[in-house]
XYZ file of C-alpha atoms in Angstrom:
363
model
C 102.966 22.164 109.547
C 100.056 21.902 107.134
C 101.621 24.455 104.778
C 104.820 22.386 104.680
C 102.811 19.330 103.692
C 101.034 21.341 100.987
C 104.322 22.592 99.545
C 105.730 19.060 99.604
C 102.723 17.621 97.783
C 102.737 20.425 95.178
C 106.439 19.906 94.556
C 105.895 16.186 94.148
C 103.030 16.832 91.734
C 105.179 19.118 89.619
C 108.086 16.692 89.651
C 105.896 13.736 88.757
C 104.285 15.658 85.904
C 107.716 16.445 84.436
C 108.810 12.844 84.860
C 105.678 11.601 83.115
C 106.251 13.873 80.108
C 109.836 12.651 79.920
C 108.750 9.047 80.329
C 106.564 9.158 77.242
C 109.582 10.030 75.085
C 112.246 7.932 76.798
C 113.696 4.605 75.759
C 112.651 1.359 77.451
C 115.391 1.213 80.090
C 114.734 4.772 81.221
C 110.984 4.137 81.338
C 111.478 1.222 83.691
C 113.779 3.290 85.897
C 111.243 6.115 86.091
C 108.451 3.676 86.997
C 110.706 2.490 89.827
C 111.055 6.110 90.924
C 107.329 6.815 90.860
C 106.626 3.740 92.918
C 109.398 4.559 95.385
C 107.850 7.978 96.033
C 104.529 6.332 96.941
C 106.209 3.502 98.809
C 108.356 5.805 100.946
C 105.241 6.660 102.919
C 104.994 3.014 103.990
C 108.077 3.491 106.164
C 106.455 6.359 108.062
C 105.037 5.831 111.506
C 101.451 6.557 112.621
C 99.581 8.831 112.479
C 100.623 8.943 108.820
C 97.913 6.564 107.501
C 96.052 9.240 105.537
C 99.276 10.541 104.024
C 100.313 7.009 103.002
C 97.019 6.501 101.192
C 97.215 9.937 99.574
C 100.652 9.135 98.157
C 99.341 5.996 96.459
C 96.376 7.934 95.123
C 98.808 10.541 93.803
C 100.650 7.839 91.881
C 97.299 6.637 90.519
C 96.480 10.119 89.255
C 99.840 10.375 87.497
C 99.211 7.012 85.818
C 95.767 8.250 84.795
C 92.297 6.761 84.524
C 90.011 5.905 81.623
C 86.279 6.507 81.646
C 84.002 4.047 79.870
C 82.565 6.905 77.808
C 85.986 7.903 76.472
C 86.855 4.402 75.214
C 86.524 4.287 71.433
C 88.477 1.170 70.447
C 86.261 -1.424 72.160
C 82.779 -1.728 73.592
C 83.075 -0.551 77.192
C 80.372 -0.120 79.813
C 80.288 0.268 83.588
C 77.597 -1.818 85.291
C 76.484 -1.450 88.915
C 75.778 -4.947 90.241
C 74.835 -3.866 93.764
C 75.405 -1.073 96.239
C 78.910 -2.441 96.854
C 80.055 -3.772 93.513
C 80.592 -2.173 90.118
C 82.161 -3.857 87.106
C 83.515 -2.695 83.782
C 82.640 -4.938 80.847
C 84.695 -4.822 77.659
C 84.819 -6.628 74.327
C 85.917 -5.987 70.765
C 83.449 -4.037 68.671
C 81.489 -6.202 66.264
C 82.222 -9.333 68.278
C 79.969 -12.236 67.281
C 78.864 -15.105 69.506
C 81.099 -17.509 67.619
C 84.139 -15.267 68.220
C 83.946 -15.024 72.030
C 84.936 -18.311 73.666
C 84.578 -17.109 77.254
C 84.061 -14.345 79.745
C 87.101 -13.413 81.803
C 86.764 -11.999 85.305
C 89.807 -9.808 85.929
C 90.814 -8.520 89.378
C 93.273 -5.636 89.591
C 96.235 -5.390 91.932
C 97.117 -2.700 94.434
C 97.579 -4.530 97.729
C 93.812 -4.538 98.414
C 94.327 -0.867 99.301
C 94.724 1.202 96.137
C 94.239 1.244 92.348
C 90.960 0.781 90.500
C 89.572 -1.114 87.531
C 89.547 2.142 85.545
C 93.199 2.959 86.269
C 94.752 3.341 82.826
C 97.246 0.481 83.054
C 94.644 -2.041 84.225
C 92.094 -0.790 81.703
C 94.627 -1.149 78.883
C 95.531 -4.683 80.005
C 91.877 -5.728 80.048
C 91.397 -4.164 76.614
C 94.319 -6.256 75.376
C 92.744 -9.492 76.619
C 89.385 -8.452 75.178
C 90.800 -7.929 71.690
C 93.693 -10.412 71.495
C 91.903 -13.529 72.740
C 89.171 -12.334 72.047
C 87.213 -12.412 75.304
C 84.446 -10.586 77.061
C 86.388 -9.107 79.975
C 84.731 -8.074 83.228
C 86.964 -6.098 85.615
C 85.808 -5.542 89.169
C 85.802 -2.323 91.153
C 85.955 -4.115 94.504
C 85.930 -2.242 97.792
C 89.332 -1.320 99.203
C 90.914 -1.510 102.636
C 91.203 -0.116 105.223
C 87.692 1.270 104.757
C 86.518 -2.239 103.826
C 88.818 -4.897 105.298
C 88.854 -8.629 104.566
C 86.656 -10.309 103.341
C 85.024 -7.361 101.546
C 87.114 -7.720 98.386
C 86.363 -11.460 98.269
C 82.621 -10.820 98.570
C 82.664 -8.285 95.743
C 84.806 -10.522 93.539
C 82.500 -13.490 94.087
C 79.418 -11.413 93.307
C 81.042 -10.482 90.004
C 82.081 -14.101 89.337
C 78.519 -15.325 89.825
C 77.257 -12.547 87.546
C 79.759 -13.547 84.858
C 78.463 -17.112 84.972
C 74.742 -16.463 85.276
C 74.112 -12.837 84.294
C 71.946 -11.900 81.315
C 73.788 -8.816 80.101
C 73.913 -8.739 76.270
C 77.711 -8.787 76.328
C 77.717 -11.954 78.446
C 75.287 -13.559 76.002
C 78.068 -13.368 73.405
C 79.695 -16.200 75.372
C 76.589 -18.349 75.162
C 73.826 -19.202 77.629
C 74.614 -19.612 81.312
C 74.269 -23.389 81.032
C 77.287 -23.646 78.723
C 79.133 -20.352 79.305
C 82.860 -20.693 79.954
C 84.323 -18.477 82.659
C 87.992 -17.877 83.366
C 89.539 -15.794 86.119
C 92.634 -13.644 86.208
C 94.358 -11.100 88.378
C 97.694 -9.576 89.281
C 99.320 -9.201 92.703
C 96.478 -8.816 95.226
C 94.118 -9.504 92.326
C 96.037 -12.734 91.719
C 95.204 -13.722 95.280
C 91.510 -13.025 94.626
C 91.596 -14.951 91.338
C 93.090 -17.986 93.099
C 90.415 -17.687 95.795
C 87.659 -17.550 93.152
C 88.990 -20.769 91.592
C 88.922 -22.500 94.985
C 85.407 -21.314 95.871
C 84.086 -22.353 92.460
C 85.679 -25.798 92.774
C 84.190 -26.341 96.228
C 80.754 -24.930 95.357
C 81.055 -22.261 98.066
C 80.136 -18.598 98.116
C 82.207 -15.750 99.568
C 80.975 -16.555 103.088
C 82.007 -20.232 102.727
C 78.389 -21.368 102.517
C 77.018 -23.619 99.754
C 76.642 -21.426 96.681
C 73.134 -20.780 95.390
C 74.375 -21.308 91.821
C 77.403 -23.290 90.756
C 80.198 -21.678 88.767
C 82.597 -23.574 86.523
C 85.996 -21.934 86.057
C 87.859 -23.121 82.960
C 91.222 -21.416 83.502
C 93.043 -19.240 86.049
C 95.670 -16.637 85.193
C 97.703 -15.618 88.257
C 100.138 -12.778 87.619
C 102.857 -12.369 90.293
C 100.121 -13.335 92.789
C 100.202 -12.446 96.468
C 99.172 -15.970 97.388
C 99.885 -15.817 101.110
C 99.444 -12.349 102.690
C 100.061 -13.854 106.138
C 103.400 -15.298 105.139
C 106.324 -13.989 107.141
C 108.964 -16.492 106.009
C 112.308 -14.945 105.210
C 112.459 -16.222 101.647
C 115.340 -15.567 99.311
C 113.208 -13.355 97.059
C 111.985 -11.275 99.992
C 115.519 -10.708 101.204
C 116.780 -9.872 97.735
C 113.980 -7.416 96.931
C 113.144 -5.881 100.291
C 114.553 -2.411 99.729
C 112.929 0.751 98.412
C 114.889 0.308 95.172
C 112.191 -2.098 93.992
C 108.618 -1.587 92.799
C 107.136 -3.754 95.552
C 108.917 -3.775 98.886
C 108.480 -5.656 102.137
C 107.497 -2.359 103.774
C 104.643 -2.008 101.282
C 103.542 -5.600 101.886
C 103.433 -4.936 105.624
C 101.405 -1.768 105.090
C 98.932 -3.521 102.810
C 98.590 -6.491 105.177
C 97.860 -4.255 108.143
C 95.200 -2.366 106.189
C 93.498 -5.465 104.769
C 93.394 -7.824 107.740
C 95.930 -6.797 110.384
C 93.386 -4.991 112.576
C 90.919 -7.906 112.668
C 90.439 -10.202 115.640
C 91.315 -13.906 115.621
C 94.416 -13.915 113.466
C 94.726 -17.677 114.080
C 91.458 -18.296 112.226
C 92.617 -16.109 109.349
C 95.669 -18.335 108.933
C 93.337 -21.221 107.966
C 90.964 -19.189 105.798
C 91.302 -20.030 102.095
C 89.646 -16.704 101.240
C 92.815 -15.002 102.456
C 95.372 -17.767 101.938
C 94.722 -20.001 98.896
C 97.889 -21.870 99.883
C 96.094 -23.014 103.067
C 93.582 -25.160 101.142
C 93.569 -28.778 102.334
C 93.856 -29.870 98.713
C 94.435 -28.209 95.366
C 93.223 -31.187 93.372
C 90.522 -30.379 90.851
C 91.416 -26.743 90.333
C 91.267 -25.408 86.765
C 94.326 -25.313 84.495
C 96.451 -22.435 85.696
C 99.032 -20.107 84.199
C 101.298 -18.331 86.682
C 103.373 -15.397 85.436
C 106.155 -14.310 87.774
C 108.606 -11.429 87.935
C 112.105 -12.421 88.989
C 112.792 -9.042 90.616
C 109.890 -9.365 93.037
C 109.645 -10.255 96.755
C 106.662 -12.465 95.841
C 108.671 -14.606 93.409
C 109.191 -17.539 95.792
C 105.550 -17.439 96.912
C 104.420 -17.847 93.295
C 106.899 -20.629 92.669
C 105.686 -22.521 95.751
C 102.026 -22.224 94.757
C 102.824 -23.386 91.242
C 104.629 -26.416 92.675
C 101.653 -27.169 94.937
C 99.271 -27.089 91.958
C 101.546 -29.305 89.881
C 101.875 -31.779 92.768
C 98.074 -31.919 92.942
C 97.889 -32.824 89.252
C 96.591 -29.437 88.086
C 97.809 -28.540 84.569
C 100.033 -25.608 85.488
C 102.570 -23.494 83.640
C 104.893 -21.240 85.608
C 106.534 -18.569 83.465
C 109.266 -16.296 84.813
C 110.560 -13.033 83.390
C 113.545 -10.944 84.442
C 111.417 -7.916 85.249
C 110.077 -6.153 88.367
C 106.686 -6.602 89.995
C 104.031 -4.901 87.877
C 105.683 -5.444 84.497
C 102.641 -7.003 82.777
C 101.044 -3.548 82.785
C 103.855 -1.944 80.761
C 103.333 -2.809 77.112
C 106.540 -1.020 76.058
C 108.569 -4.004 77.374
C 109.354 -6.950 75.107
C 108.933 -9.294 78.096
C 105.454 -7.881 78.703
C 104.375 -8.528 75.130
C 105.752 -12.078 75.315
C 104.035 -12.800 78.639
C 100.721 -11.430 77.398
C 100.931 -13.634 74.306
C 101.590 -16.717 76.456
C 98.649 -15.856 78.701
C 96.279 -15.419 75.758
C 97.450 -18.694 74.189
C 96.842 -20.613 77.419
C 93.415 -19.062 77.946
C 92.325 -19.988 74.436
C 93.785 -23.494 74.725
C 92.039 -24.381 77.974
C 88.804 -22.495 77.397
C 88.265 -24.052 73.990
C 89.066 -27.479 75.459
C 86.466 -26.926 78.183
C 83.669 -26.024 75.769
């Protein structure tokens, strides 16, 4: 049956290539519909039964290749450099060319989405989003190439993200120096989907003075603002929420089947699931208190199974007295990556305005 699989994959590649060419010349509504189609092709594998794990992953990687990647060397519009922090962690650092110290109010740690399983910091859509923040704010943006599941399950992504957070706050890279010395450097965190989960976790660890292993941190980190974009706040959540019922089918970008697949890969095969339910590194919503967290902007998609989760976390932050704005847009999960949408441009502008407002206030 291997030849049948090869023919299927080649046919999908050809079809996706034709769709991508068409997409670049289509109007906005058609573009959104095609993005739904591309995601559905990858997501269909999530409904397959074992032993289809490798095929599931290959389908997501196929979607990634269609989207495209950007190498640091090919970037000409901004300063862009890949930096290896350790054997496990690599980051991409970006800022506007000619940026002066007085122009860069903060360094932003950005964590990409992908269900902890797929996508990369150099995937074109994530790279373009980070470039936008780097030039529009302006900011020094550090995006993290954290290790992915199932090869590296929980808490590997948290450990890599925290290593990058600490480097943002205390590193001596020339680009970081644009944001001032470590003693006064402002750091903000951001992320979408699974990356939104990691960004919320980073804010909690920084507030509590803990490292990624929940031990007292060697160096403190002060987070000035958190941007959570349709965040997957509670991967363990199984509640039958209205948004999960409404957006469970394969007609949507993110489906319940995909969430189940991602959950199983990231933490589902680990022992002691009861302990995981109380672990703030997996479930920011499980924190005993949310008091003292940094000002937070939460951007939600209304056509998203995670909509209610984001609303609930926003309400929890507001109840704890955290300055929080929850912004909703009538778009599907993933929309902040698509700059051809008017809603995307509006949401990005709101995010930049909030970052500048709270970062400048914190300085």
